[in-house]
Amino acid sequence: MKRSQLRCGTAALLLAAALPLPLAATAVAAPAPPAAAAVSVAPAVSATATRLTLPAPTGPYAVGRDTLHLTDPQRRDPWVPAAGARELMVSLYYPAHRGTGGARAPYMTTEEARLLLEGDKLTGVVAPEVLAGTRTHARTGARPIGGRHPLVVLSPGFTLNRATLSLLAEELTSRGYVVALLDHAYESFGTTFPGDRTLTCVACRAVESAPESTARKLMAKVATGRAADIRFVLDTLTGRGAGASTEAGLGQGTPARRYAGLVDPRRIGVAGHSIGGNSAASAMAADRRIRAGVNMDGTFFAPVPPGGLDGRPFLMLGSLDGHAPTAEDTTWLRDWRRLDGWKRWLTVRDAGHFTFIDIPVLGAQLGVTDPTAPLPGKRSGEITRDYVGAFFDRHLRGRPEPVLDGPTAGNPEVLFQRP
């Protein structure tokens, strides 16, 4: 597998049209253009010139959001052991009563946006304030809808901030799910933690500097480490964990376990993009509480066990070029054969690696697209929302979802693979 497939740069998609260098539609992603490349770059988009907005979620509920800082006292950080206990940042979404809550929740911090753009060599192309100021629909302090709701845990791609899965998180929440959207310490270009700390990507540097065979093993370590993170979050949100928790930004103690009353522990799903999708499968293999999982365009560096996932359902959703049965990434065909429950392998025409996250949706609002992935940004968001939402509605709510049964006229880009 090519070196470029071992990392997941992101914001390069935002201005691909302005950069006359192709972006590879690979299993994980192409590196940012080299600094010495002869490219014509437009001036930075100012914070006042453009206001990016997430699409409005389609479900009947308003969306509330809390931000949690969790530490697992049972594990040391795998990338920086001297840092002590493993840390996570969690955007905790929950169905809320309309008309309640305060301000709209922030998309990401300006420093997180700056590091994301810097990591993909786009400093001076898009102002960090533009990306950080993306308008969300979740509100802080909103009053939760009572009762127990299915829980979905989301894990982002390697190098990516958790905010890049906000569209999917808000959509699922509006349909009645509690959603835990994770940032894993030292695995993104930048994640802001309490205490004025912004942690950068130590894991990325380890992968980039390693020989390819070692880099693949390190990516498998990312997937299995994130599986442990996901299990810890499940323990915490169902009242079983002993992890410390604070509310980021306010600095006040927030017992994350208070959300246990909103979570139905019998209806838990997990999904992720890129290495986050591999992590979803690894978490399912390690924890039978997880009933259903989704991999969005991620290589299975950590394989599905030969014995499968105990008959539990799994969705593989990827780009046609990157993850058709004949594509270079052979891990999908290998692990497809190992899946032993309800399963679907869907590929999307004209899609790229970032089709399944917020980036193409926001890029379209800037008037730019990736020429190697011409699927319109709006359509990218709709496909992700509709198919991932239908999957969890079917397997965590027991609702019939014909869109998962075969090709439909309304979704001509989505192909059902049956190798």
PDB file of N, CA, C and O in Angstrom, residues 213-255:
ATOM      1  N   SER A 213       6.084  -1.083   6.465  1.00  0.00           N
ATOM      2  CA  SER A 213       5.583  -2.219   7.236  1.00  0.00           C
ATOM      3  C   SER A 213       5.336  -1.838   8.682  1.00  0.00           C
ATOM      4  O   SER A 213       4.344  -2.253   9.301  1.00  0.00           O
ATOM      5  N   THR A 214       6.221  -1.016   9.238  1.00  0.00           N
ATOM      6  CA  THR A 214       6.030  -0.544  10.608  1.00  0.00           C
ATOM      7  C   THR A 214       4.864   0.424  10.689  1.00  0.00           C
ATOM      8  O   THR A 214       4.084   0.410  11.654  1.00  0.00           O
ATOM      9  N   ALA A 215       4.726   1.270   9.673  1.00  0.00           N
ATOM     10  CA  ALA A 215       3.623   2.232   9.661  1.00  0.00           C
ATOM     11  C   ALA A 215       2.277   1.518   9.673  1.00  0.00           C
ATOM     12  O   ALA A 215       1.340   1.947  10.353  1.00  0.00           O
ATOM     13  N   ARG A 216       2.166   0.432   8.934  1.00  0.00           N
ATOM     14  CA  ARG A 216       0.923  -0.337   8.936  1.00  0.00           C
ATOM     15  C   ARG A 216       0.624  -0.895  10.332  1.00  0.00           C
ATOM     16  O   ARG A 216      -0.515  -0.900  10.781  1.00  0.00           O
ATOM     17  N   LYS A 217       1.655  -1.364  11.006  1.00  0.00           N
ATOM     18  CA  LYS A 217       1.461  -1.872  12.368  1.00  0.00           C
ATOM     19  C   LYS A 217       1.047  -0.748  13.311  1.00  0.00           C
ATOM     20  O   LYS A 217       0.220  -0.951  14.224  1.00  0.00           O
ATOM     21  N   LEU A 218       1.618   0.435  13.102  1.00  0.00           N
ATOM     22  CA  LEU A 218       1.235   1.576  13.939  1.00  0.00           C
ATOM     23  C   LEU A 218      -0.218   1.975  13.692  1.00  0.00           C
ATOM     24  O   LEU A 218      -0.940   2.355  14.622  1.00  0.00           O
ATOM     25  N   MET A 219      -0.665   1.896  12.443  1.00  0.00           N
ATOM     26  CA  MET A 219      -2.061   2.194  12.164  1.00  0.00           C
ATOM     27  C   MET A 219      -2.991   1.162  12.807  1.00  0.00           C
ATOM     28  O   MET A 219      -4.075   1.498  13.288  1.00  0.00           O
ATOM     29  N   ALA A 220      -2.575  -0.089  12.832  1.00  0.00           N
ATOM     30  CA  ALA A 220      -3.356  -1.096  13.556  1.00  0.00           C
ATOM     31  C   ALA A 220      -3.396  -0.770  15.044  1.00  0.00           C
ATOM     32  O   ALA A 220      -4.422  -0.960  15.710  1.00  0.00           O
ATOM     33  N   LYS A 221      -2.274  -0.257  15.571  1.00  0.00           N
ATOM     34  CA  LYS A 221      -2.247   0.176  16.978  1.00  0.00           C
ATOM     35  C   LYS A 221      -3.230   1.314  17.215  1.00  0.00           C
ATOM     36  O   LYS A 221      -3.897   1.361  18.260  1.00  0.00           O
ATOM     37  N   VAL A 222      -3.335   2.242  16.257  1.00  0.00           N
ATOM     38  CA  VAL A 222      -4.326   3.319  16.381  1.00  0.00           C
ATOM     39  C   VAL A 222      -5.726   2.727  16.502  1.00  0.00           C
ATOM     40  O   VAL A 222      -6.520   3.108  17.375  1.00  0.00           O
ATOM     41  N   ALA A 223      -6.052   1.779  15.620  1.00  0.00           N
ATOM     42  CA  ALA A 223      -7.404   1.204  15.604  1.00  0.00           C
ATOM     43  C   ALA A 223      -7.724   0.473  16.898  1.00  0.00           C
ATOM     44  O   ALA A 223      -8.805   0.655  17.477  1.00  0.00           O
ATOM     45  N   THR A 224      -6.811  -0.349  17.381  1.00  0.00           N
ATOM     46  CA  THR A 224      -7.098  -1.097  18.606  1.00  0.00           C
ATOM     47  C   THR A 224      -7.072  -0.195  19.831  1.00  0.00           C
ATOM     48  O   THR A 224      -7.822  -0.412  20.784  1.00  0.00           O
ATOM     49  N   GLY A 225      -6.207   0.835  19.806  1.00  0.00           N
ATOM     50  CA  GLY A 225      -6.218   1.802  20.903  1.00  0.00           C
ATOM     51  C   GLY A 225      -7.523   2.573  20.965  1.00  0.00           C
ATOM     52  O   GLY A 225      -8.078   2.805  22.045  1.00  0.00           O
ATOM     53  N   ARG A 226      -8.027   2.948  19.802  1.00  0.00           N
ATOM     54  CA  ARG A 226      -9.315   3.648  19.783  1.00  0.00           C
ATOM     55  C   ARG A 226     -10.452   2.728  20.211  1.00  0.00           C
ATOM     56  O   ARG A 226     -11.435   3.177  20.813  1.00  0.00           O
ATOM     57  N   ALA A 227     -10.336   1.440  19.890  1.00  0.00           N
ATOM     58  CA  ALA A 227     -11.358   0.495  20.362  1.00  0.00           C
ATOM     59  C   ALA A 227     -11.412   0.507  21.884  1.00  0.00           C
ATOM     60  O   ALA A 227     -12.501   0.470  22.481  1.00  0.00           O
ATOM     61  N   ALA A 228     -10.247   0.577  22.532  1.00  0.00           N
ATOM     62  CA  ALA A 228     -10.217   0.670  23.993  1.00  0.00           C
ATOM     63  C   ALA A 228     -10.821   1.990  24.464  1.00  0.00           C
ATOM     64  O   ALA A 228     -11.523   2.041  25.488  1.00  0.00           O
ATOM     65  N   ASP A 229     -10.554   3.076  23.735  1.00  0.00           N
ATOM     66  CA  ASP A 229     -11.181   4.361  24.064  1.00  0.00           C
ATOM     67  C   ASP A 229     -12.706   4.254  24.009  1.00  0.00           C
ATOM     68  O   ASP A 229     -13.418   4.751  24.894  1.00  0.00           O
ATOM     69  N   ILE A 230     -13.207   3.625  22.963  1.00  0.00           N
ATOM     70  CA  ILE A 230     -14.653   3.499  22.778  1.00  0.00           C
ATOM     71  C   ILE A 230     -15.258   2.689  23.910  1.00  0.00           C
ATOM     72  O   ILE A 230     -16.307   3.050  24.475  1.00  0.00           O
ATOM     73  N   ARG A 231     -14.622   1.608  24.299  1.00  0.00           N
ATOM     74  CA  ARG A 231     -15.137   0.787  25.392  1.00  0.00           C
ATOM     75  C   ARG A 231     -15.160   1.573  26.700  1.00  0.00           C
ATOM     76  O   ARG A 231     -16.095   1.450  27.495  1.00  0.00           O
ATOM     77  N   PHE A 232     -14.132   2.386  26.932  1.00  0.00           N
ATOM     78  CA  PHE A 232     -14.104   3.228  28.125  1.00  0.00           C
ATOM     79  C   PHE A 232     -15.253   4.235  28.120  1.00  0.00           C
ATOM     80  O   PHE A 232     -15.913   4.458  29.137  1.00  0.00           O
ATOM     81  N   VAL A 233     -15.512   4.830  26.963  1.00  0.00           N
ATOM     82  CA  VAL A 233     -16.622   5.776  26.859  1.00  0.00           C
ATOM     83  C   VAL A 233     -17.953   5.071  27.121  1.00  0.00           C
ATOM     84  O   VAL A 233     -18.843   5.611  27.802  1.00  0.00           O
ATOM     85  N   LEU A 234     -18.114   3.865  26.601  1.00  0.00           N
ATOM     86  CA  LEU A 234     -19.332   3.104  26.879  1.00  0.00           C
ATOM     87  C   LEU A 234     -19.489   2.855  28.372  1.00  0.00           C
ATOM     88  O   LEU A 234     -20.588   3.006  28.933  1.00  0.00           O
ATOM     89  N   ASP A 235     -18.409   2.461  29.035  1.00  0.00           N
ATOM     90  CA  ASP A 235     -18.477   2.254  30.486  1.00  0.00           C
ATOM     91  C   ASP A 235     -18.918   3.528  31.199  1.00  0.00           C
ATOM     92  O   ASP A 235     -19.776   3.509  32.083  1.00  0.00           O
ATOM     93  N   THR A 236     -18.316   4.645  30.784  1.00  0.00           N
ATOM     94  CA  THR A 236     -18.604   5.915  31.451  1.00  0.00           C
ATOM     95  C   THR A 236     -20.044   6.357  31.228  1.00  0.00           C
ATOM     96  O   THR A 236     -20.736   6.761  32.171  1.00  0.00           O
ATOM     97  N   LEU A 237     -20.518   6.260  29.988  1.00  0.00           N
ATOM     98  CA  LEU A 237     -21.852   6.776  29.675  1.00  0.00           C
ATOM     99  C   LEU A 237     -22.972   5.831  30.098  1.00  0.00           C
ATOM    100  O   LEU A 237     -24.137   6.228  30.107  1.00  0.00           O
ATOM    101  N   THR A 238     -22.641   4.602  30.446  1.00  0.00           N
ATOM    102  CA  THR A 238     -23.661   3.688  30.961  1.00  0.00           C
ATOM    103  C   THR A 238     -23.554   3.513  32.469  1.00  0.00           C
ATOM    104  O   THR A 238     -24.219   2.664  33.051  1.00  0.00           O
ATOM    105  N   GLY A 239     -22.682   4.340  33.105  1.00  0.00           N
ATOM    106  CA  GLY A 239     -22.613   4.338  34.561  1.00  0.00           C
ATOM    107  C   GLY A 239     -21.679   3.319  35.148  1.00  0.00           C
ATOM    108  O   GLY A 239     -21.635   3.157  36.373  1.00  0.00           O
ATOM    109  N   ARG A 240     -20.883   2.639  34.314  1.00  0.00           N
ATOM    110  CA  ARG A 240     -20.008   1.578  34.824  1.00  0.00           C
ATOM    111  C   ARG A 240     -18.569   2.036  35.021  1.00  0.00           C
ATOM    112  O   ARG A 240     -17.796   1.381  35.703  1.00  0.00           O
ATOM    113  N   GLY A 241     -18.185   3.151  34.402  1.00  0.00           N
ATOM    114  CA  GLY A 241     -16.787   3.562  34.417  1.00  0.00           C
ATOM    115  C   GLY A 241     -16.448   4.423  35.607  1.00  0.00           C
ATOM    116  O   GLY A 241     -17.308   4.983  36.290  1.00  0.00           O
ATOM    117  N   ALA A 242     -15.139   4.544  35.858  1.00  0.00           N
ATOM    118  CA  ALA A 242     -14.658   5.357  36.970  1.00  0.00           C
ATOM    119  C   ALA A 242     -13.837   6.540  36.478  1.00  0.00           C
ATOM    120  O   ALA A 242     -13.083   7.131  37.224  1.00  0.00           O
ATOM    121  N   GLY A 243     -13.976   6.878  35.210  1.00  0.00           N
ATOM    122  CA  GLY A 243     -13.159   7.942  34.634  1.00  0.00           C
ATOM    123  C   GLY A 243     -13.527   9.310  35.158  1.00  0.00           C
ATOM    124  O   GLY A 243     -14.678   9.606  35.462  1.00  0.00           O
ATOM    125  N   ALA A 244     -12.524  10.174  35.281  1.00  0.00           N
ATOM    126  CA  ALA A 244     -12.764  11.545  35.677  1.00  0.00           C
ATOM    127  C   ALA A 244     -13.338  12.316  34.507  1.00  0.00           C
ATOM    128  O   ALA A 244     -13.105  11.990  33.352  1.00  0.00           O
ATOM    129  N   SER A 245     -14.101  13.365  34.797  1.00  0.00           N
ATOM    130  CA  SER A 245     -14.753  14.125  33.741  1.00  0.00           C
ATOM    131  C   SER A 245     -14.887  15.570  34.146  1.00  0.00           C
ATOM    132  O   SER A 245     -15.220  15.889  35.277  1.00  0.00           O
ATOM    133  N   THR A 246     -14.620  16.470  33.215  1.00  0.00           N
ATOM    134  CA  THR A 246     -14.906  17.880  33.419  1.00  0.00           C
ATOM    135  C   THR A 246     -15.567  18.416  32.177  1.00  0.00           C
ATOM    136  O   THR A 246     -15.463  17.838  31.095  1.00  0.00           O
ATOM    137  N   GLU A 247     -16.263  19.523  32.330  1.00  0.00           N
ATOM    138  CA  GLU A 247     -16.894  20.160  31.177  1.00  0.00           C
ATOM    139  C   GLU A 247     -15.911  21.146  30.581  1.00  0.00           C
ATOM    140  O   GLU A 247     -15.518  22.115  31.234  1.00  0.00           O
ATOM    141  N   ALA A 248     -15.504  20.886  29.362  1.00  0.00           N
ATOM    142  CA  ALA A 248     -14.503  21.736  28.731  1.00  0.00           C
ATOM    143  C   ALA A 248     -15.040  23.142  28.557  1.00  0.00           C
ATOM    144  O   ALA A 248     -16.208  23.344  28.240  1.00  0.00           O
ATOM    145  N   GLY A 249     -14.187  24.122  28.752  1.00  0.00           N
ATOM    146  CA  GLY A 249     -14.573  25.513  28.553  1.00  0.00           C
ATOM    147  C   GLY A 249     -15.058  26.157  29.832  1.00  0.00           C
ATOM    148  O   GLY A 249     -14.701  27.270  30.149  1.00  0.00           O
ATOM    149  N   LEU A 250     -15.881  25.455  30.602  1.00  0.00           N
ATOM    150  CA  LEU A 250     -16.393  26.024  31.837  1.00  0.00           C
ATOM    151  C   LEU A 250     -15.517  25.660  33.031  1.00  0.00           C
ATOM    152  O   LEU A 250     -15.554  26.323  34.057  1.00  0.00           O
ATOM    153  N   GLY A 251     -14.764  24.561  32.897  1.00  0.00           N
ATOM    154  CA  GLY A 251     -13.876  24.166  33.980  1.00  0.00           C
ATOM    155  C   GLY A 251     -14.605  23.642  35.192  1.00  0.00           C
ATOM    156  O   GLY A 251     -14.048  23.563  36.281  1.00  0.00           O
ATOM    157  N   GLN A 252     -15.868  23.288  35.058  1.00  0.00           N
ATOM    158  CA  GLN A 252     -16.645  22.796  36.182  1.00  0.00           C
ATOM    159  C   GLN A 252     -16.749  21.284  36.097  1.00  0.00           C
ATOM    160  O   GLN A 252     -16.765  20.705  35.025  1.00  0.00           O
ATOM    161  N   GLY A 253     -16.814  20.630  37.251  1.00  0.00           N
ATOM    162  CA  GLY A 253     -16.973  19.190  37.260  1.00  0.00           C
ATOM    163  C   GLY A 253     -18.297  18.780  36.639  1.00  0.00           C
ATOM    164  O   GLY A 253     -19.348  19.306  36.994  1.00  0.00           O
ATOM    165  N   THR A 254     -18.258  17.879  35.692  1.00  0.00           N
ATOM    166  CA  THR A 254     -19.466  17.383  35.036  1.00  0.00           C
ATOM    167  C   THR A 254     -19.435  15.867  35.052  1.00  0.00           C
ATOM    168  O   THR A 254     -18.669  15.274  34.301  1.00  0.00           O
ATOM    169  N   PRO A 255     -20.202  15.215  35.924  1.00  0.00           N
ATOM    170  CA  PRO A 255     -20.185  13.746  35.921  1.00  0.00           C
ATOM    171  C   PRO A 255     -20.792  13.206  34.637  1.00  0.00           C
ATOM    172  O   PRO A 255     -22.001  13.270  34.424  1.00  0.00           O
TER     173      PRO A 255
END
